[in-house]
PDB file of C-alpha atoms and ligand atoms in Angstrom:
ATOM      1  CA  MET W1488      -6.197 -25.963  -8.042  1.00  0.00           C
ATOM      2  CA  ASN W1489      -3.283 -26.098 -10.479  1.00  0.00           C
ATOM      3  CA  GLU W1490      -5.499 -24.173 -12.943  1.00  0.00           C
ATOM      4  CA  LEU W1491      -5.704 -21.237 -10.429  1.00  0.00           C
ATOM      5  CA  VAL W1492      -1.907 -21.318  -9.703  1.00  0.00           C
ATOM      6  CA  ASN W1493      -1.377 -21.133 -13.683  1.00  0.00           C
ATOM      7  CA  SER W1494      -3.822 -18.373 -14.464  1.00  0.00           C
ATOM      8  CA  ILE W1495      -2.493 -16.217 -11.599  1.00  0.00           C
ATOM      9  CA  ARG W1496       1.264 -16.972 -12.473  1.00  0.00           C
ATOM     10  CA  GLU W1497       0.381 -15.815 -15.894  1.00  0.00           C
ATOM     11  CA  ARG W1498      -1.309 -12.486 -14.956  1.00  0.00           C
ATOM     12  CA  TYR W1499       1.314 -11.862 -12.353  1.00  0.00           C
ATOM     13  CA  LEU W1500       4.303 -12.390 -15.113  1.00  0.00           C
ATOM     14  CA  GLY W1501       2.232 -10.112 -17.492  1.00  0.00           C
ATOM     15  CA  ALA W1502       1.887  -7.223 -14.892  1.00  0.00           C
ATOM     16  CA  LEU W1503       5.566  -7.787 -14.263  1.00  0.00           C
ATOM     17  CA  ASP W1504       6.431  -7.213 -17.952  1.00  0.00           C
ATOM     18  CA  LYS W1505       4.037  -4.118 -18.177  1.00  0.00           C
ATOM     19  CA  ILE W1506       5.842  -2.720 -14.878  1.00  0.00           C
ATOM     20  CA  ALA W1507       9.197  -3.362 -16.373  1.00  0.00           C
ATOM     21  CA  SER W1508       8.170  -1.562 -19.756  1.00  0.00           C
ATOM     22  CA  ALA W1509       6.772   1.244 -17.925  1.00  0.00           C
ATOM     23  CA  ALA W1510       9.662   1.851 -15.660  1.00  0.00           C
ATOM     24  CA  LYS W1511      12.100   1.776 -19.065  1.00  0.00           C
ATOM     25  CA  ARG W1512       9.669   4.244 -20.858  1.00  0.00           C
ATOM     26  CA  SER W1513      10.372   6.410 -18.132  1.00  0.00           C
ATOM     27  CA  GLY W1514      14.073   5.813 -17.730  1.00  0.00           C
ATOM     28  CA  ARG W1515      13.771   3.841 -14.475  1.00  0.00           C
ATOM     29  CA  SER W1516      15.153   0.409 -13.651  1.00  0.00           C
ATOM     30  CA  PRO W1517      12.205  -2.230 -13.328  1.00  0.00           C
ATOM     31  CA  GLU W1518      13.935  -3.366 -10.199  1.00  0.00           C
ATOM     32  CA  ALA W1519      13.036  -0.014  -8.508  1.00  0.00           C
ATOM     33  CA  VAL W1520       9.065  -1.327  -8.405  1.00  0.00           C
ATOM     34  CA  LYS W1521       7.519  -3.660  -6.302  1.00  0.00           C
ATOM     35  CA  LEU W1522       4.363  -5.645  -7.084  1.00  0.00           C
ATOM     36  CA  VAL W1523       2.105  -6.023  -4.312  1.00  0.00           C
ATOM     37  CA  VAL W1524      -0.715  -8.505  -5.330  1.00  0.00           C
ATOM     38  CA  VAL W1525      -3.853  -7.539  -3.453  1.00  0.00           C
ATOM     39  CA  THR W1526      -5.757 -10.447  -1.883  1.00  0.00           C
ATOM     40  CA  LYS W1527      -8.678  -8.662  -0.050  1.00  0.00           C
ATOM     41  CA  ALA W1528     -12.064 -10.160  -0.222  1.00  0.00           C
ATOM     42  CA  GLN W1529     -10.473 -13.268  -1.498  1.00  0.00           C
ATOM     43  CA  PRO W1530     -10.520 -16.521  -0.044  1.00  0.00           C
ATOM     44  CA  VAL W1531      -7.344 -18.033   1.746  1.00  0.00           C
ATOM     45  CA  GLN W1532      -6.921 -20.572  -1.098  1.00  0.00           C
ATOM     46  CA  THR W1533      -6.552 -17.851  -3.680  1.00  0.00           C
ATOM     47  CA  ALA W1534      -3.798 -16.075  -1.357  1.00  0.00           C
ATOM     48  CA  ARG W1535      -2.045 -19.435  -1.201  1.00  0.00           C
ATOM     49  CA  ALA W1536      -2.315 -20.113  -4.944  1.00  0.00           C
ATOM     50  CA  ALA W1537      -0.906 -16.512  -5.457  1.00  0.00           C
ATOM     51  CA  ILE W1538       2.078 -17.768  -3.292  1.00  0.00           C
ATOM     52  CA  GLU W1539       2.505 -20.836  -5.265  1.00  0.00           C
ATOM     53  CA  ALA W1540       2.649 -18.696  -8.412  1.00  0.00           C
ATOM     54  CA  GLY W1541       5.631 -16.956  -7.390  1.00  0.00           C
ATOM     55  CA  VAL W1542       4.056 -13.691  -5.522  1.00  0.00           C
ATOM     56  CA  ARG W1543       6.111 -12.438  -2.717  1.00  0.00           C
ATOM     57  CA  ILE W1544       4.025  -9.434  -1.561  1.00  0.00           C
ATOM     58  CA  LEU W1545       0.433  -9.757  -0.458  1.00  0.00           C
ATOM     59  CA  GLY W1546      -1.955  -6.684   0.194  1.00  0.00           C
ATOM     60  CA  GLU W1547      -4.667  -6.631   2.505  1.00  0.00           C
ATOM     61  CA  ASN W1548      -7.386  -4.303   3.386  1.00  0.00           C
ATOM     62  CA  TYR W1549      -9.100  -5.590   6.527  1.00  0.00           C
ATOM     63  CA  ALA W1550      -7.213  -6.496   9.604  1.00  0.00           C
ATOM     64  CA  GLU W1551      -9.048  -9.525  10.856  1.00  0.00           C
ATOM     65  CA  GLU W1552      -9.405 -11.148   7.165  1.00  0.00           C
ATOM     66  CA  GLY W1553      -5.665 -10.345   6.684  1.00  0.00           C
ATOM     67  CA  VAL W1554      -4.611 -11.826   9.969  1.00  0.00           C
ATOM     68  CA  THR W1555      -6.558 -14.999   9.432  1.00  0.00           C
ATOM     69  CA  LYS W1556      -4.645 -15.581   6.005  1.00  0.00           C
ATOM     70  CA  ILE W1557      -1.222 -14.679   7.611  1.00  0.00           C
ATOM     71  CA  GLN W1558      -1.912 -17.383  10.475  1.00  0.00           C
ATOM     72  CA  SER W1559      -3.091 -20.038   8.122  1.00  0.00           C
ATOM     73  CA  LEU W1560      -0.573 -19.550   5.503  1.00  0.00           C
ATOM     74  CA  SER W1561       2.418 -18.967   8.139  1.00  0.00           C
ATOM     75  CA  ASN W1562       4.626 -21.767   6.957  1.00  0.00           C
ATOM     76  CA  PHE W1563       5.490 -19.537   3.750  1.00  0.00           C
ATOM     77  CA  SER W1564       7.883 -17.498   5.548  1.00  0.00           C
ATOM     78  CA  ALA W1565       9.293 -15.744   2.471  1.00  0.00           C
ATOM     79  CA  VAL W1566       6.093 -13.877   1.908  1.00  0.00           C
ATOM     80  CA  GLU W1567       5.450 -10.264   3.257  1.00  0.00           C
ATOM     81  CA  TRP W1568       2.073  -9.272   4.012  1.00  0.00           C
ATOM     82  CA  HIS W1569       1.128  -5.517   3.771  1.00  0.00           C
ATOM     83  CA  MET W1570      -1.803  -3.685   4.965  1.00  0.00           C
ATOM     84  CA  ILE W1571      -3.226  -1.307   2.668  1.00  0.00           C
ATOM     85  CA  GLY W1572      -6.703  -0.286   3.949  1.00  0.00           C
ATOM     86  CA  HIS W1573      -7.689   1.948   7.068  1.00  0.00           C
ATOM     87  CA  VAL W1574      -6.854   0.653  10.197  1.00  0.00           C
ATOM     88  CA  GLN W1575      -9.491   1.165  13.098  1.00  0.00           C
ATOM     89  CA  SER W1576      -7.831   2.124  16.595  1.00  0.00           C
ATOM     90  CA  ARG W1577      -8.863  -1.181  18.035  1.00  0.00           C
ATOM     91  CA  LYS W1578      -7.147  -3.287  15.292  1.00  0.00           C
ATOM     92  CA  ALA W1579      -3.824  -1.535  15.769  1.00  0.00           C
ATOM     93  CA  GLN W1580      -2.301  -4.340  18.090  1.00  0.00           C
ATOM     94  CA  SER W1581      -3.190  -6.874  15.726  1.00  0.00           C
ATOM     95  CA  VAL W1582      -1.842  -5.043  12.818  1.00  0.00           C
ATOM     96  CA  ALA W1583       1.323  -4.123  14.716  1.00  0.00           C
ATOM     97  CA  ALA W1584       1.783  -7.891  15.570  1.00  0.00           C
ATOM     98  CA  ASN W1585       1.012  -9.463  12.309  1.00  0.00           C
ATOM     99  CA  PHE W1586       2.053  -7.249   9.385  1.00  0.00           C
ATOM    100  CA  ASN W1587       5.413  -6.705   7.801  1.00  0.00           C
ATOM    101  CA  PHE W1588       4.474  -3.191   6.312  1.00  0.00           C
ATOM    102  CA  MET W1589       1.793  -0.763   6.301  1.00  0.00           C
ATOM    103  CA  HIS W1590       0.885   1.406   3.365  1.00  0.00           C
ATOM    104  CA  SER W1591      -2.091   3.278   4.864  1.00  0.00           C
ATOM    105  CA  LEU W1592      -1.191   5.130   8.078  1.00  0.00           C
ATOM    106  CA  ASP W1593      -3.478   7.912   8.031  1.00  0.00           C
ATOM    107  CA  SER W1594      -3.379   9.724  11.569  1.00  0.00           C
ATOM    108  CA  LEU W1595      -1.034  10.747  14.157  1.00  0.00           C
ATOM    109  CA  LYS W1596      -3.230   9.073  16.884  1.00  0.00           C
ATOM    110  CA  LEU W1597      -3.095   5.778  14.859  1.00  0.00           C
ATOM    111  CA  ALA W1598       0.757   6.355  14.814  1.00  0.00           C
ATOM    112  CA  ARG W1599       1.271   6.585  18.489  1.00  0.00           C
ATOM    113  CA  ARG W1600      -1.042   3.467  19.147  1.00  0.00           C
ATOM    114  CA  LEU W1601       0.883   1.386  16.473  1.00  0.00           C
ATOM    115  CA  ASP W1602       4.301   2.821  17.887  1.00  0.00           C
ATOM    116  CA  ARG W1603       3.162   1.522  21.242  1.00  0.00           C
ATOM    117  CA  PHE W1604       1.989  -2.129  20.387  1.00  0.00           C
ATOM    118  CA  CYS W1605       5.156  -2.322  18.161  1.00  0.00           C
ATOM    119  CA  ALA W1606       7.285  -1.628  21.244  1.00  0.00           C
ATOM    120  CA  ASP W1607       5.362  -4.373  23.123  1.00  0.00           C
ATOM    121  CA  ALA W1608       6.139  -6.784  20.296  1.00  0.00           C
ATOM    122  CA  GLY W1609       9.712  -5.813  20.081  1.00  0.00           C
ATOM    123  CA  ARG W1610       9.520  -4.751  16.457  1.00  0.00           C
ATOM    124  CA  VAL W1611       9.749  -1.785  13.948  1.00  0.00           C
ATOM    125  CA  LEU W1612       7.113  -1.476  11.266  1.00  0.00           C
ATOM    126  CA  PRO W1613       7.969   0.308   8.380  1.00  0.00           C
ATOM    127  CA  VAL W1614       5.093   2.603   7.354  1.00  0.00           C
ATOM    128  CA  LEU W1615       3.993   4.805   4.322  1.00  0.00           C
ATOM    129  CA  LEU W1616       1.681   7.804   5.244  1.00  0.00           C
ATOM    130  CA  GLU W1617      -1.462   8.186   3.199  1.00  0.00           C
ATOM    131  CA  PHE W1618      -2.343  11.436   1.588  1.00  0.00           C
ATOM    132  CA  ASN W1619      -5.894  12.450   0.049  1.00  0.00           C
ATOM    133  CA  VAL W1620      -4.475  14.057  -3.266  1.00  0.00           C
ATOM    134  CA  GLY W1621      -8.174  14.293  -4.761  1.00  0.00           C
ATOM    135  CA  GLY W1622      -9.951  16.095  -2.134  1.00  0.00           C
ATOM    136  CA  GLU W1623     -12.549  13.540  -1.987  1.00  0.00           C
ATOM    137  CA  GLU W1624     -14.398  13.225   1.628  1.00  0.00           C
ATOM    138  CA  SER W1625     -15.006   9.502   1.356  1.00  0.00           C
ATOM    139  CA  LYS W1626     -10.945   9.008   0.958  1.00  0.00           C
ATOM    140  CA  GLY W1627      -8.602   8.714   4.126  1.00  0.00           C
ATOM    141  CA  GLY W1628      -5.281  10.197   4.742  1.00  0.00           C
ATOM    142  CA  TRP W1629      -4.272  13.524   5.496  1.00  0.00           C
ATOM    143  CA  GLU W1630      -6.095  16.163   2.995  1.00  0.00           C
ATOM    144  CA  ALA W1631      -3.465  17.169   0.644  1.00  0.00           C
ATOM    145  CA  SER W1632      -5.139  18.079  -2.365  1.00  0.00           C
ATOM    146  CA  ASP W1633      -4.563  21.835  -2.040  1.00  0.00           C
ATOM    147  CA  GLU W1634      -0.972  22.649  -2.307  1.00  0.00           C
ATOM    148  CA  ALA W1635      -1.377  25.816  -0.737  1.00  0.00           C
ATOM    149  CA  ARG W1636      -2.013  24.298   2.306  1.00  0.00           C
ATOM    150  CA  TRP W1637       0.907  21.745   2.448  1.00  0.00           C
ATOM    151  CA  ALA W1638       2.755  24.086   4.980  1.00  0.00           C
ATOM    152  CA  MET W1639       0.390  22.530   7.693  1.00  0.00           C
ATOM    153  CA  LEU W1640       1.687  18.903   6.992  1.00  0.00           C
ATOM    154  CA  PRO W1641       5.499  18.646   8.014  1.00  0.00           C
ATOM    155  CA  GLY W1642       4.805  19.191  11.551  1.00  0.00           C
ATOM    156  CA  GLU W1643       2.819  15.986  12.104  1.00  0.00           C
ATOM    157  CA  VAL W1644       5.143  14.067   9.683  1.00  0.00           C
ATOM    158  CA  ALA W1645       8.348  15.050  11.664  1.00  0.00           C
ATOM    159  CA  GLU W1646       6.491  13.817  14.866  1.00  0.00           C
ATOM    160  CA  ILE W1647       5.752  10.411  13.328  1.00  0.00           C
ATOM    161  CA  PHE W1648       9.095  10.188  11.949  1.00  0.00           C
ATOM    162  CA  SER W1649      10.109  10.587  15.743  1.00  0.00           C
ATOM    163  CA  LEU W1650       8.178   7.722  16.795  1.00  0.00           C
ATOM    164  CA  ALA W1651      10.976   4.842  17.568  1.00  0.00           C
ATOM    165  CA  ASN W1652       9.073   1.660  16.659  1.00  0.00           C
ATOM    166  CA  LEU W1653       7.800   3.015  13.240  1.00  0.00           C
ATOM    167  CA  ARG W1654       9.863   3.544  10.178  1.00  0.00           C
ATOM    168  CA  VAL W1655       8.503   5.942   7.752  1.00  0.00           C
ATOM    169  CA  CYS W1656       9.645   5.214   4.109  1.00  0.00           C
ATOM    170  CA  GLY W1657       7.253   7.194   1.960  1.00  0.00           C
ATOM    171  CA  LEU W1658       3.785   8.403   0.826  1.00  0.00           C
ATOM    172  CA  MET W1659       0.795   6.303  -0.268  1.00  0.00           C
ATOM    173  CA  ALA W1660      -2.268   7.756  -2.286  1.00  0.00           C
ATOM    174  CA  MET W1661      -5.649   6.108  -3.739  1.00  0.00           C
ATOM    175  CA  PRO W1662      -6.723   8.623  -6.594  1.00  0.00           C
ATOM    176  CA  PRO W1663     -10.243   9.165  -7.383  1.00  0.00           C
ATOM    177  CA  LEU W1664     -11.828   5.937  -8.948  1.00  0.00           C
ATOM    178  CA  GLY W1665     -13.241   5.929 -12.652  1.00  0.00           C
ATOM    179  CA  GLY W1666     -12.049   7.445 -15.793  1.00  0.00           C
ATOM    180  CA  ASP W1667      -9.262   6.172 -17.694  1.00  0.00           C
ATOM    181  CA  ALA W1668      -5.823   5.397 -16.359  1.00  0.00           C
ATOM    182  CA  ASN W1669      -4.543   9.028 -17.680  1.00  0.00           C
ATOM    183  CA  ALA W1670      -6.828  10.529 -15.431  1.00  0.00           C
ATOM    184  CA  SER W1671      -4.799   9.202 -12.478  1.00  0.00           C
ATOM    185  CA  ARG W1672      -1.673  11.109 -13.799  1.00  0.00           C
ATOM    186  CA  PRO W1673      -2.210  14.595 -12.296  1.00  0.00           C
ATOM    187  CA  TYR W1674      -2.773  12.737  -8.768  1.00  0.00           C
ATOM    188  CA  PHE W1675       0.319  10.603  -9.100  1.00  0.00           C
ATOM    189  CA  GLN W1676       2.186  13.593  -9.892  1.00  0.00           C
ATOM    190  CA  LYS W1677       0.857  15.362  -7.259  1.00  0.00           C
ATOM    191  CA  LEU W1678       1.681  12.807  -4.614  1.00  0.00           C
ATOM    192  CA  ARG W1679       5.417  12.971  -6.062  1.00  0.00           C
ATOM    193  CA  ARG W1680       5.656  16.698  -5.831  1.00  0.00           C
ATOM    194  CA  LEU W1681       4.463  16.276  -2.112  1.00  0.00           C
ATOM    195  CA  ARG W1682       7.054  13.708  -1.604  1.00  0.00           C
ATOM    196  CA  ASP W1683       9.782  16.146  -2.889  1.00  0.00           C
ATOM    197  CA  TYR W1684       8.241  19.050  -0.722  1.00  0.00           C
ATOM    198  CA  LEU W1685       8.003  16.949   2.414  1.00  0.00           C
ATOM    199  CA  ALA W1686      11.641  15.558   1.792  1.00  0.00           C
ATOM    200  CA  LEU W1687      13.092  19.267   1.640  1.00  0.00           C
ATOM    201  CA  GLN W1688      11.155  20.223   4.746  1.00  0.00           C
ATOM    202  CA  ILE W1689      12.321  16.953   6.804  1.00  0.00           C
ATOM    203  CA  PRO W1690      15.515  15.847   5.113  1.00  0.00           C
ATOM    204  CA  GLN W1691      16.418  13.324   7.883  1.00  0.00           C
ATOM    205  CA  ALA W1692      13.112  11.370   6.982  1.00  0.00           C
ATOM    206  CA  GLY W1693      14.090   8.917   3.810  1.00  0.00           C
ATOM    207  CA  LEU W1694      11.148   9.146   2.071  1.00  0.00           C
ATOM    208  CA  ASN W1695      11.991   7.003  -0.871  1.00  0.00           C
ATOM    209  CA  GLU W1696       8.839   4.939  -1.572  1.00  0.00           C
ATOM    210  CA  LEU W1697       5.822   6.014  -3.444  1.00  0.00           C
ATOM    211  CA  SER W1698       2.853   3.557  -3.139  1.00  0.00           C
ATOM    212  CA  MET W1699       0.503   4.404  -6.144  1.00  0.00           C
ATOM    213  CA  GLY W1700      -1.406   2.742  -8.844  1.00  0.00           C
ATOM    214  CA  THR W1701      -3.899  -0.330  -8.853  1.00  0.00           C
ATOM    215  CA  SER W1702      -5.202  -2.510 -11.656  1.00  0.00           C
ATOM    216  CA  SER W1703      -6.598   0.122 -13.463  1.00  0.00           C
ATOM    217  CA  ASP W1704      -3.489   2.594 -13.809  1.00  0.00           C
ATOM    218  CA  TYR W1705      -0.579   1.086 -12.354  1.00  0.00           C
ATOM    219  CA  GLU W1706       1.152   1.550 -15.506  1.00  0.00           C
ATOM    220  CA  VAL W1707       0.851   5.016 -15.419  1.00  0.00           C
ATOM    221  CA  ALA W1708       1.747   5.263 -11.620  1.00  0.00           C
ATOM    222  CA  VAL W1709       5.159   3.613 -12.713  1.00  0.00           C
ATOM    223  CA  GLU W1710       5.773   6.316 -15.317  1.00  0.00           C
ATOM    224  CA  GLU W1711       5.197   8.783 -12.558  1.00  0.00           C
ATOM    225  CA  GLY W1712       7.424   7.426 -10.120  1.00  0.00           C
ATOM    226  CA  ALA W1713       5.817   4.452  -8.191  1.00  0.00           C
ATOM    227  CA  THR W1714       7.956   2.237  -6.126  1.00  0.00           C
ATOM    228  CA  TYR W1715       5.016   0.067  -4.947  1.00  0.00           C
ATOM    229  CA  VAL W1716       2.011  -0.693  -7.094  1.00  0.00           C
ATOM    230  CA  ARG W1717      -1.142  -2.567  -5.324  1.00  0.00           C
ATOM    231  CA  VAL W1718      -2.618  -4.592  -8.092  1.00  0.00           C
ATOM    232  CA  GLY W1719      -5.607  -7.083  -7.074  1.00  0.00           C
ATOM    233  CA  ALA W1720      -8.424  -7.870  -9.607  1.00  0.00           C
ATOM    234  CA  ALA W1721      -6.050  -7.842 -12.724  1.00  0.00           C
ATOM    235  CA  ILE W1722      -4.018 -10.590 -11.142  1.00  0.00           C
ATOM    236  CA  VAL W1723      -6.439 -12.668  -8.958  1.00  0.00           C
ATOM    237  CA  GLY W1724      -9.570 -11.942 -10.437  1.00  0.00           C
ATOM    238  CA  ALA W1725     -12.722 -10.380  -9.322  1.00  0.00           C
ATOM    239  CA  ARG W1726     -13.261  -9.998  -5.391  1.00  0.00           C
ATOM    240  CA  HIS W1727     -15.579 -12.275  -3.621  1.00  0.00           C
ATOM    241  CA  TYR W1728     -17.466  -9.984  -1.203  1.00  0.00           C
ATOM    242  CA  THR W1729     -19.147 -11.367   1.905  1.00  0.00           C
ATOM    243  CA  THR W1730     -21.056  -9.416   4.602  1.00  0.00           C
ATOM    244  CA  GLU W1731     -18.130  -9.615   6.610  1.00  0.00           C
ATOM    245  CA  ASN W1732     -15.778  -7.631   4.407  1.00  0.00           C
ATOM    246  CA  ALA W1733     -17.926  -5.785   1.849  1.00  0.00           C
TER     247      ALA W1733
HETATM  248  C1  PLP M1229      -8.368  -2.907  -3.602  1.00  0.00           C
HETATM  249  C2  PLP M1229      -7.701  -1.925  -3.489  1.00  0.00           C
HETATM  250  C3  PLP M1229      -6.628  -1.867  -4.237  1.00  0.00           C
HETATM  251  C4  PLP M1229      -6.612  -3.061  -5.709  1.00  0.00           C
HETATM  252  O1  PLP M1229      -7.472  -2.757  -6.601  1.00  0.00           O
HETATM  253  P1  PLP M1229      -7.521  -3.585  -7.700  1.00  0.00           P
HETATM  254  O2  PLP M1229      -8.603  -2.607  -8.464  1.00  0.00           O
HETATM  255  O3  PLP M1229      -8.283  -4.917  -7.513  1.00  0.00           O
HETATM  256  O4  PLP M1229      -6.558  -3.464  -8.352  1.00  0.00           O
HETATM  257  C5  PLP M1229      -5.099  -1.269  -4.214  1.00  0.00           C
HETATM  258  N1  PLP M1229      -5.135  -0.487  -3.093  1.00  0.00           N
HETATM  259  C6  PLP M1229      -6.248  -0.240  -2.056  1.00  0.00           C
HETATM  260  C7  PLP M1229      -5.938   0.860  -0.997  1.00  0.00           C
HETATM  261  C8  PLP M1229      -7.221  -1.085  -2.236  1.00  0.00           C
HETATM  262  O5  PLP M1229      -8.387  -0.971  -1.221  1.00  0.00           O
END
């Protein structure tokens, strides 16, 4: 077990170093970037080892799997659990009740449901809005690959911003996979431009956070303004898929 903690700690500290260097290269402060360690499709003991290695923000993609880990590791109270995957309507209640932060809010309908369940639970959930900047049909989020159509977006964003129990903090994207890290750069730049555009249209919404970059391209994401990077395999190793969470 100690060996697992040590190897995760080494890779976690290494990633923090790379984030700090990338931030400095682009004239940013290393503290401006938060590292979410993605433990989806990993056993509970890997999430526990990550916490023991010093990780403070864990990311999960699947509501049920995440809630199981949150409940079995609830004695580690200083840890934040972030939902980073698509949430089905029927899982909204459990996400609203258990997660500290959501990166992947992808529809007005889900926003209204989450808002209602957060009100019931007496909490406010900080959220990021997910945008599909690569135009892939398989990807979630508001379609935003065509800049000529961005004018359609501020209406829904403003409506979500008006929901009392959600706090919209910024934007998230998952660019097309494959290619080298630099292939992601134009998509990261596009998400940042979209943030700047929406911030002009809805100045009252503080859209400060940009969640972008995974194991393969997080340094480039930091160079392009990421405030959250979501890194799984490069820190906790290859995923252990089962039929339940594949
Ligand atoms: C799985 C996943 C990650 C982490 O991917 P790695 O390649 O393991 O770093 C980040 N973000 C989202 C939305 C994911 O689904």
